XYZ file of C-alpha atoms in Angstrom:
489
model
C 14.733 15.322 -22.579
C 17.218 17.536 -21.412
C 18.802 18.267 -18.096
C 17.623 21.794 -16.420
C 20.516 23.552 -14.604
C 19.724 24.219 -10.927
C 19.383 28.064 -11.071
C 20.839 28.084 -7.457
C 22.693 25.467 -5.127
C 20.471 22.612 -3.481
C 18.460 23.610 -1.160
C 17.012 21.814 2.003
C 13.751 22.323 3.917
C 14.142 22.464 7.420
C 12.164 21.981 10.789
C 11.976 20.718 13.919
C 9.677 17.595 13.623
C 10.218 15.308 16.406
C 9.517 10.932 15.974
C 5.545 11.960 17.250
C 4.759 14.603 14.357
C 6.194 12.399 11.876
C 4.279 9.199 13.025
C 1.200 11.279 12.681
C 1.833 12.300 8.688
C 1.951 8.238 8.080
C -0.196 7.459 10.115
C -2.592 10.289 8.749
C -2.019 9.023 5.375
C -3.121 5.685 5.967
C -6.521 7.393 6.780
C -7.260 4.888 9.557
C -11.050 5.268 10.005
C -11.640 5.265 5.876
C -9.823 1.992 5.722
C -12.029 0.712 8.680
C -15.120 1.534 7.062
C -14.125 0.983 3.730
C -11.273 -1.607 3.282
C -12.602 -3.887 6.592
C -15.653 -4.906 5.229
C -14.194 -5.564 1.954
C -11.621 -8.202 3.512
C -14.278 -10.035 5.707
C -17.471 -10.171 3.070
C -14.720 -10.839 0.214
C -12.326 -12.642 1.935
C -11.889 -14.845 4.472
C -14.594 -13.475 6.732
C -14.049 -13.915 10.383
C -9.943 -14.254 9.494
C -9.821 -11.361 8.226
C -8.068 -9.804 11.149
C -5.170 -11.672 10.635
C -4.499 -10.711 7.455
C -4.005 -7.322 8.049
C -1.718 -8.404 10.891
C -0.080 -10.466 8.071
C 0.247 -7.017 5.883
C 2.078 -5.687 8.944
C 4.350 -8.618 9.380
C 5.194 -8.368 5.816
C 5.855 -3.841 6.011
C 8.038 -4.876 9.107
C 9.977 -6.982 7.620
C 10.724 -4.731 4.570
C 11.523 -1.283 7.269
C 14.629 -3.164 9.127
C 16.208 -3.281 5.832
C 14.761 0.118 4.791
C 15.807 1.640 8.272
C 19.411 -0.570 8.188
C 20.476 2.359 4.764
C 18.751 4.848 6.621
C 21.952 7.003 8.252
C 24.102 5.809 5.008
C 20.910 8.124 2.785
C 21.213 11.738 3.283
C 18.487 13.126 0.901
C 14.799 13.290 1.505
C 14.238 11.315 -1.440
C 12.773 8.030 -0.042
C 12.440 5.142 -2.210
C 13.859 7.577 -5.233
C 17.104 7.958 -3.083
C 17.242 4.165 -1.726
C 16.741 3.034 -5.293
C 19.777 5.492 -6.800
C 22.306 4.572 -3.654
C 21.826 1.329 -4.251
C 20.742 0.254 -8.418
C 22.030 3.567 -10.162
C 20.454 6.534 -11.245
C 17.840 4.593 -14.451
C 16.168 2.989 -11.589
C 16.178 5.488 -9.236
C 14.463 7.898 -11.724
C 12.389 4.943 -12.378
C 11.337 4.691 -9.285
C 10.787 8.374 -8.771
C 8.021 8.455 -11.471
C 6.344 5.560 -10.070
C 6.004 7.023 -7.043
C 5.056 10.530 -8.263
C 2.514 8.667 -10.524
C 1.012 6.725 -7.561
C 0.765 9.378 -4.664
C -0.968 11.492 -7.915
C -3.438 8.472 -7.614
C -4.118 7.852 -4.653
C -4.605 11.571 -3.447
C -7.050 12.085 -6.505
C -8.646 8.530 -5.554
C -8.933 10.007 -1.900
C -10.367 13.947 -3.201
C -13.126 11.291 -5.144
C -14.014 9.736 -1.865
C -13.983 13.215 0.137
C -16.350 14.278 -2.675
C -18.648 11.172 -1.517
C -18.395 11.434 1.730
C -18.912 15.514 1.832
C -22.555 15.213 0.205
C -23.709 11.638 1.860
C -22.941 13.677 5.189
C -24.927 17.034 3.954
C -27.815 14.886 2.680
C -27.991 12.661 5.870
C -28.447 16.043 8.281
C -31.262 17.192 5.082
C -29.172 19.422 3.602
C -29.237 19.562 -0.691
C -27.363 17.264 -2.972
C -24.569 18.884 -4.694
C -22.187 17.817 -7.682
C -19.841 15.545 -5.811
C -16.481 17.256 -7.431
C -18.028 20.007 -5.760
C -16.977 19.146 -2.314
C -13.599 17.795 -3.694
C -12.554 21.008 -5.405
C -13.405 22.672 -2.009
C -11.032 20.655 0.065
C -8.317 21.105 -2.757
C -8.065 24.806 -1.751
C -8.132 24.367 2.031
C -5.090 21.464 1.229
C -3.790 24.090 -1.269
C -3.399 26.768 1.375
C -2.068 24.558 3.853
C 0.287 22.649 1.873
C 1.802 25.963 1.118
C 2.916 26.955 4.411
C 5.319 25.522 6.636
C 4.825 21.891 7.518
C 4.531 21.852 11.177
C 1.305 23.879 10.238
C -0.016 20.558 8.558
C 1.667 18.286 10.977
C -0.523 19.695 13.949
C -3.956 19.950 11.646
C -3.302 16.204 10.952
C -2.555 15.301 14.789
C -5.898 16.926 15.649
C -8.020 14.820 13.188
C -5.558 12.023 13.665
C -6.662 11.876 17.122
C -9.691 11.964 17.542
C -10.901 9.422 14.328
C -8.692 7.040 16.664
C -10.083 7.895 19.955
C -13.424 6.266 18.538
C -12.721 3.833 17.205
C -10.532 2.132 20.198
C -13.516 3.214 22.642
C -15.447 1.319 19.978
C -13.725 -1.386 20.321
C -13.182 -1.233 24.042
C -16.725 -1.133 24.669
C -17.619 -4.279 21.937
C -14.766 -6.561 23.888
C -15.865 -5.584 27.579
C -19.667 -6.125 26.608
C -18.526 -9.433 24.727
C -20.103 -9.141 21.345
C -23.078 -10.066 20.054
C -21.961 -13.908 20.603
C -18.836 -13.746 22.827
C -15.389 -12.687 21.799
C -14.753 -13.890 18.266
C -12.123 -16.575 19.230
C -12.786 -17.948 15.299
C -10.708 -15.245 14.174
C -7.664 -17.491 15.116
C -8.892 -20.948 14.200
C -6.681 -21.700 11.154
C -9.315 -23.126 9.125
C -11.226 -19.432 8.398
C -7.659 -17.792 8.614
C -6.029 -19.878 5.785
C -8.840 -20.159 2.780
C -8.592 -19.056 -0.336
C -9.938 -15.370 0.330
C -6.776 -14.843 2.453
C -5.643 -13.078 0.125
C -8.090 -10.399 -0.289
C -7.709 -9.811 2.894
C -3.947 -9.077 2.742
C -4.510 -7.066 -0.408
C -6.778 -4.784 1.244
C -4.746 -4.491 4.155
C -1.645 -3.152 1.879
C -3.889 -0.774 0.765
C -4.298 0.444 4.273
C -0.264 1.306 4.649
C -0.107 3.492 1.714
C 1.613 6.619 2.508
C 4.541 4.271 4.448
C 7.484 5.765 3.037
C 6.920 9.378 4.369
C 8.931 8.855 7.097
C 11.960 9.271 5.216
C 10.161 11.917 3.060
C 10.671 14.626 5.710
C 14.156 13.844 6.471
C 14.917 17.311 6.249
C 12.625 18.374 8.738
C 12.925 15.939 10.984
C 15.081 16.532 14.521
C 17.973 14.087 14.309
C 16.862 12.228 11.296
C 19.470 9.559 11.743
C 17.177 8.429 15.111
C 13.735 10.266 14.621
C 13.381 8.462 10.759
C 14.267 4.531 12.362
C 11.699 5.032 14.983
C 8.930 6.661 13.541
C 9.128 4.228 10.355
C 8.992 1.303 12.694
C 6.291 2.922 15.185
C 4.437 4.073 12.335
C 4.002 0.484 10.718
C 3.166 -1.182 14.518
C 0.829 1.047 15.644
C -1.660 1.053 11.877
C -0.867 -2.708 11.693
C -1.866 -3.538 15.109
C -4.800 -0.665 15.003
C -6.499 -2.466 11.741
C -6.019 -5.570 13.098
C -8.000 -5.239 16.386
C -10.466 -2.812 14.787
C -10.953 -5.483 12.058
C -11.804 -7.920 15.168
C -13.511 -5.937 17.342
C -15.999 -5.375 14.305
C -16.123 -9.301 13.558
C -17.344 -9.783 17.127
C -19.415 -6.612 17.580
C -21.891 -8.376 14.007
C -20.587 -12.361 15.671
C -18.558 -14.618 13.793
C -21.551 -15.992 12.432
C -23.225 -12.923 10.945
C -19.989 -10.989 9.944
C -19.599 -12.334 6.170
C -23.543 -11.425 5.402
C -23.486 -8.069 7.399
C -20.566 -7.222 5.183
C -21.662 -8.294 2.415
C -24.643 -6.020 2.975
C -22.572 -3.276 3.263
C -20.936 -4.006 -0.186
C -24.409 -4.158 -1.618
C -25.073 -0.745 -0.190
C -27.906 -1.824 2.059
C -25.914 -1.406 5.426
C -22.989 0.286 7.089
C -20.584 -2.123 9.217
C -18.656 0.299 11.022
C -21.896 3.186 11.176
C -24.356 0.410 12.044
C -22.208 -1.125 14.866
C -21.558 2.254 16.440
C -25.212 3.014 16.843
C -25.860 -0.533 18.557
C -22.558 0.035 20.901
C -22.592 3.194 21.271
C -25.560 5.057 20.025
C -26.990 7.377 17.056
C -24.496 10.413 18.752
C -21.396 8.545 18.158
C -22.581 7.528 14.818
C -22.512 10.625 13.553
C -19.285 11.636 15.410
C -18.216 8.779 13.170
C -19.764 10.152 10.605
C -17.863 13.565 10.933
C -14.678 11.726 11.557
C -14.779 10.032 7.841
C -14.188 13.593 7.132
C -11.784 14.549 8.885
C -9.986 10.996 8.368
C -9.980 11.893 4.184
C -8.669 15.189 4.998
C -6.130 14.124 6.821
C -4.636 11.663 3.913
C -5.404 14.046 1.126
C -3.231 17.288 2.980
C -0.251 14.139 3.804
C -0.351 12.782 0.204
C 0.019 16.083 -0.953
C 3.030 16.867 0.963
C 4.477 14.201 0.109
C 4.179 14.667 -3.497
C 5.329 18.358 -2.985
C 8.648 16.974 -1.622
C 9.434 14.090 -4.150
C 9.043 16.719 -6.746
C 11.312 19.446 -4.563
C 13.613 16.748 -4.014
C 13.795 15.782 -7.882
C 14.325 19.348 -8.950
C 17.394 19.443 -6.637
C 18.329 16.706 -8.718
C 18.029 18.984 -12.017
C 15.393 16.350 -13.182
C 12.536 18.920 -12.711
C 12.430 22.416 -13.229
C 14.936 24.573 -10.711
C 11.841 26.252 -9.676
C 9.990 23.491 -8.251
C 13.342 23.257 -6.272
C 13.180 26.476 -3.909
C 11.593 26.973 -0.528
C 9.485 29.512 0.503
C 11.297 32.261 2.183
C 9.236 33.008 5.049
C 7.027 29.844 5.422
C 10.570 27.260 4.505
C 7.929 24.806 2.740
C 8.138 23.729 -1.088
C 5.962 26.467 -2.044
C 5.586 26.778 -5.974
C 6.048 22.897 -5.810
C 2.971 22.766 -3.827
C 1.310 25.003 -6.217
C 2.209 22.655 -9.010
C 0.989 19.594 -6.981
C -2.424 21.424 -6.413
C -2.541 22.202 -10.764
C -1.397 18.357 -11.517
C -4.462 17.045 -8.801
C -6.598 19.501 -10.500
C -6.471 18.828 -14.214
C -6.669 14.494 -13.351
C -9.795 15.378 -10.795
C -11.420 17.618 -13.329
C -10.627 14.992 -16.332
C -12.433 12.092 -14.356
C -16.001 14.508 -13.254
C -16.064 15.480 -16.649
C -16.028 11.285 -18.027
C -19.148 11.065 -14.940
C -17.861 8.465 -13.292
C -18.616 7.824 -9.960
C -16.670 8.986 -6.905
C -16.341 5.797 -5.585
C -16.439 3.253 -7.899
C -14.820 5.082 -10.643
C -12.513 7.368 -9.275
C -11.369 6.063 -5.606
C -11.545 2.062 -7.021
C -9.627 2.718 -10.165
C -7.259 5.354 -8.170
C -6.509 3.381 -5.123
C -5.366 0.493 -7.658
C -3.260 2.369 -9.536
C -1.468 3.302 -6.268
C -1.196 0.285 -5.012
C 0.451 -1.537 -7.399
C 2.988 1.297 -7.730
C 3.812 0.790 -4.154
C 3.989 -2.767 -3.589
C 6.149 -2.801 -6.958
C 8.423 0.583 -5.462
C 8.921 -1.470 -2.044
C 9.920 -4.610 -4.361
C 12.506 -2.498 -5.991
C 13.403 -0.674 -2.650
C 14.122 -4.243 -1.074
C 16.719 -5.541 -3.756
C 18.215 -2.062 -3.552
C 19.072 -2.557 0.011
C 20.618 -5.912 -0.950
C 22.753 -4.672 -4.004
C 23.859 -1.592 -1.469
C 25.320 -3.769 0.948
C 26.798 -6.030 -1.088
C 28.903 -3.609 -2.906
C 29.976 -1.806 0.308
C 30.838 -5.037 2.576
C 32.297 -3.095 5.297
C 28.828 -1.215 5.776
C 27.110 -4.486 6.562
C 29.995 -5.715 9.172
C 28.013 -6.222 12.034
C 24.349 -6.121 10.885
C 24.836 -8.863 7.812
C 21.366 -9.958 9.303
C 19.321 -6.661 9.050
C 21.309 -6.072 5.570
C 20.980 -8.878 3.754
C 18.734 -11.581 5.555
C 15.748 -9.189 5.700
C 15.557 -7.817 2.739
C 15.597 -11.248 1.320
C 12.950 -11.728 3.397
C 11.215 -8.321 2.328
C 11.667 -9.220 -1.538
C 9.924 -13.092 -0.820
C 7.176 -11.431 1.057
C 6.531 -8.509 -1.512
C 6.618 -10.460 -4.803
C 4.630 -12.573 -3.141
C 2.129 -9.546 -2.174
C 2.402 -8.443 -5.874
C 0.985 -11.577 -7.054
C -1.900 -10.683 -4.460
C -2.609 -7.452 -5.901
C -2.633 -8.380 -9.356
C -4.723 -11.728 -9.097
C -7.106 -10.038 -6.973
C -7.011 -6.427 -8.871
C -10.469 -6.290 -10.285
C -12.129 -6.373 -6.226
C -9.506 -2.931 -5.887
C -10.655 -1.368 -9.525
C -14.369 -1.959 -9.737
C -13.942 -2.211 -13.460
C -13.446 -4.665 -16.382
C -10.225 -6.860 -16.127
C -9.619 -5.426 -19.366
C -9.534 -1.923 -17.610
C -7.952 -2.976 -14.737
C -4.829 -4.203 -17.098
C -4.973 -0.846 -18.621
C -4.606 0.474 -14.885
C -2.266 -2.045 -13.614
C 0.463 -0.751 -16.346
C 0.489 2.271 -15.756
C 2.420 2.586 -12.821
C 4.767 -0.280 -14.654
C 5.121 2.345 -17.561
C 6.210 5.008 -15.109
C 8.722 2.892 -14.080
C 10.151 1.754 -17.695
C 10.224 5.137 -18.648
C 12.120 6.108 -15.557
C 14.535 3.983 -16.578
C 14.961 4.730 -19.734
C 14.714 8.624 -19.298
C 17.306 7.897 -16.645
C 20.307 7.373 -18.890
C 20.257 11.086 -19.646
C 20.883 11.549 -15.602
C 23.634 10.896 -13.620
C 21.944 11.082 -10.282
C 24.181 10.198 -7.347
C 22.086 9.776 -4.116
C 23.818 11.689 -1.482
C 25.720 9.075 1.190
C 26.901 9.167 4.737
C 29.402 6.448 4.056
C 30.331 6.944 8.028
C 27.334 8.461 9.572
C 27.645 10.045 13.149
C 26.384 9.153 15.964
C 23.105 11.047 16.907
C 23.361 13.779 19.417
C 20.601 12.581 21.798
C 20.281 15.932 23.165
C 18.423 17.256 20.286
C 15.630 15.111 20.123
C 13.816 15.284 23.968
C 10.267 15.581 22.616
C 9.093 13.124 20.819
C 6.357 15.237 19.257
């Protein structure tokens, strides 16, 4: 492997996103309303029922933990590199590069996981108003193009499609819950969610697992560091607003269902929905709030996979912009668009890579859901639990070479991520133990899976000694002008 010269100097992108705009990418990515339908019932039928809630809050705990020490080496990190830059400031270039592949390997994932899913969701919806039943990659090729054309342009193009859908899939689903807690339930408020015996059994950690799953896309607040308005304060905020407002969202969602079915009934009426002969979140609309919001909902799901599919894919179209800068990736893949200031051809290349996988997995048959979104979302998960991990111990090694970085926050830069690393191993061993409920398959195809994002890393590494990547630092940074950043969106 050799080391393409940059054809020009580094280039930035630039725009004028504010803490709000960002907030929405994550948030967007997280696909809030897919993860209510999809991942809730998952954590209460398989595992620890009406507890459930509180291991998502758990997930949240644990993400929050990890940002103070991922926000503490945020003004010291100047590129929009993310976990690939965190990684190189603070292990070396080998794991930084290491850590760049995983993460291009797992967004790739969980984007094509998500264009599976869209593909689902697309015909159920067509069929369920009488229409025909179509191919399902159909309906995913389709949405490519629209993310296609939009990834192309400038990003505050996709930031205010996302805030639209963003809004609105989380509109109804808090006057969803509103209206299950003022009516009480269908046997009071679900005060069993707290009792320690259903929190603490041994499906807590499905729960948890399931929840991680639901903060995918978390890093992409530091992704659009370049575009952000006064990235040294708009990046801290929106990381930690981003991670509060999903954690606390899926964790009263999550409870608001539990007492919309009772306490009693939630575990079966999940399990129903599993078995395909039910819909938690679609059937508990229609008895709180009638058939017309269920197929709002319906709509929403949608809009909700759109949404994550056009933020993944930005986000992959800046790791790979970023890496080019780097001379890791073609100089090409490295230019913005003159007019538009977005990672054009990179974009183009994104929508190729998404292509070829998508196409590769319709033409094995398997199914959208099962096959592609299980087996996809797995992949992706374990890349980002392990990329956190890594991020974590960066942070620590960072600090401790550069001692008079951490005078005065010694607790943010070393307590927490010790903290972080605990409660992410620890998550790890979740995801793994528990992988087969995330894959649908075989455990012997869910080890194949499992590696692969652990293969993107070793050969990171070892492709990394070619590289001599420096991460570009702020050993002093300034303060913010807080002038420039009025709006907040």
């Amino acid at each position: 492997m050799t080391v393409s010269p940059l054809a020009e100097p580094r280039q930035r992108l630039d725009g004028q996103l504010g803490t709000g705009a960002i907030v929405f990418m994550v948030i967007a990515a997280a696909a809030p309303l897919t993860v209510i339908g999809g991942n809730v019932p998952i954590a209460i039928g398989s595992g620890n029922g009406a507890g459930a809630p509180i291991g998502f809050a758990l997930a949240a705990v644990i993400l929050l933990v990890f940002s103070v020490g991922f926000v503490t080496m945020t003004p010291f990190v100047k590129e929009a590199g993310a976990f690939f830059s965190y990684v190189t400031a603070g292990l070396g270039s080998r794991f930084g590069l290491g850590s760049a592949f995983t993460a291009l390997v797992a967004y790739t994932a969980i984007q094509v996981g998500v264009y599976g899913y869209m593909g689902w969701a697309v015909d159920d919806l067509v069929t369920f108003f009488g229409g025909p039943s179509l191919p399902w990659w159909l309906y995913s090729f389709a949405t490519m193009a629209i993310v296609a054309v939009l990834g192309y342009r400038h990003i505050e193009l996709s930031a205010k499609v996302l805030g639209i859908a963003l809004a609105l899939e989380i509109l109804v689903v808090v006057v969803l819950d509103v209206v299950i807690f003022a009516t009480g339930g269908a046997e009071g408020i679900a005060l069993e969610t707290f009792d320690p015996a259903n929190v603490f059994t041994g499906g807590i950690g499905v729960a948890v697992l399931f929840a991680l799953t639901g903060f995918i896309g978390f890093e992409a607040t530091a992704v659009f560091r370049d575009e952000a308005r006064a990235p040294e304060r708009t990046i801290p905020r929106a990381t930690y607003l981003a991670v509060i407002i999903i954690g606390v969202f899926y964790a009263i969602s999550c409870w608001a269902l539990v007492t919309g079915v009772g306490a009693s009934n939630a575990v079966a009426v999940a399990q129903q929905t599993l078995a395909g002969e039910g819909n938690l979140l679609l059937d508990t609309t229609t008895r709180y709030l009638g058939p017309i919001f269920r197929d709002v909902v319906q709509v929403l799901l949608i809009t909700s996979l759109f949404a994550c599919v056009l933020s993944f894919h930005n986000v992959i179209a800046r790791y790979q912009f970023t890496l080019a800068n780097k001379a890791v990736l073609p100089a090409r893949l490295g230019r913005r668009h003159a007019t538009h200031h977005s990672p054009a051809f990179s974009s183009i290349v994104q929508t190729i890579t998404a292509a070829i996988v998508l196409a590769a997995l319709a033409l094995l048959g398997l199914d959208p859901l099962v096959g592609v979104f299980g087996s996809m979302a797995g992949v992706a998960t374990v890349g980002m639990v392990l990329l956190m991990l890594t991020t974590s111990i960066a942070v620590l090694v960072f600090f401790a070479r550069r001692p008079g970085l951490a005078s005065g926050r010694s607790v943010k830069a070393r307590v927490f991520p010790i903290l972080a690393v605990i409660g992410l191993a620890s998550a790890l061993w979740l995801v793994l133990s528990n992988f087969t409920l995330v894959t649908g398959g075989s455990v012997a195809v869910s080890i194949v899976l499992a590696l692969i994002p652990v293969a993107a890393m070793a050969i990171g590494i070892v492709a990394g000694r070619r590289f001599h990547l420096d991460a570009e630092l702020v050993e002093h940074p300034a303060a913010p002008d807080r002038t420039e950043e009025r709006a907040t969106s």
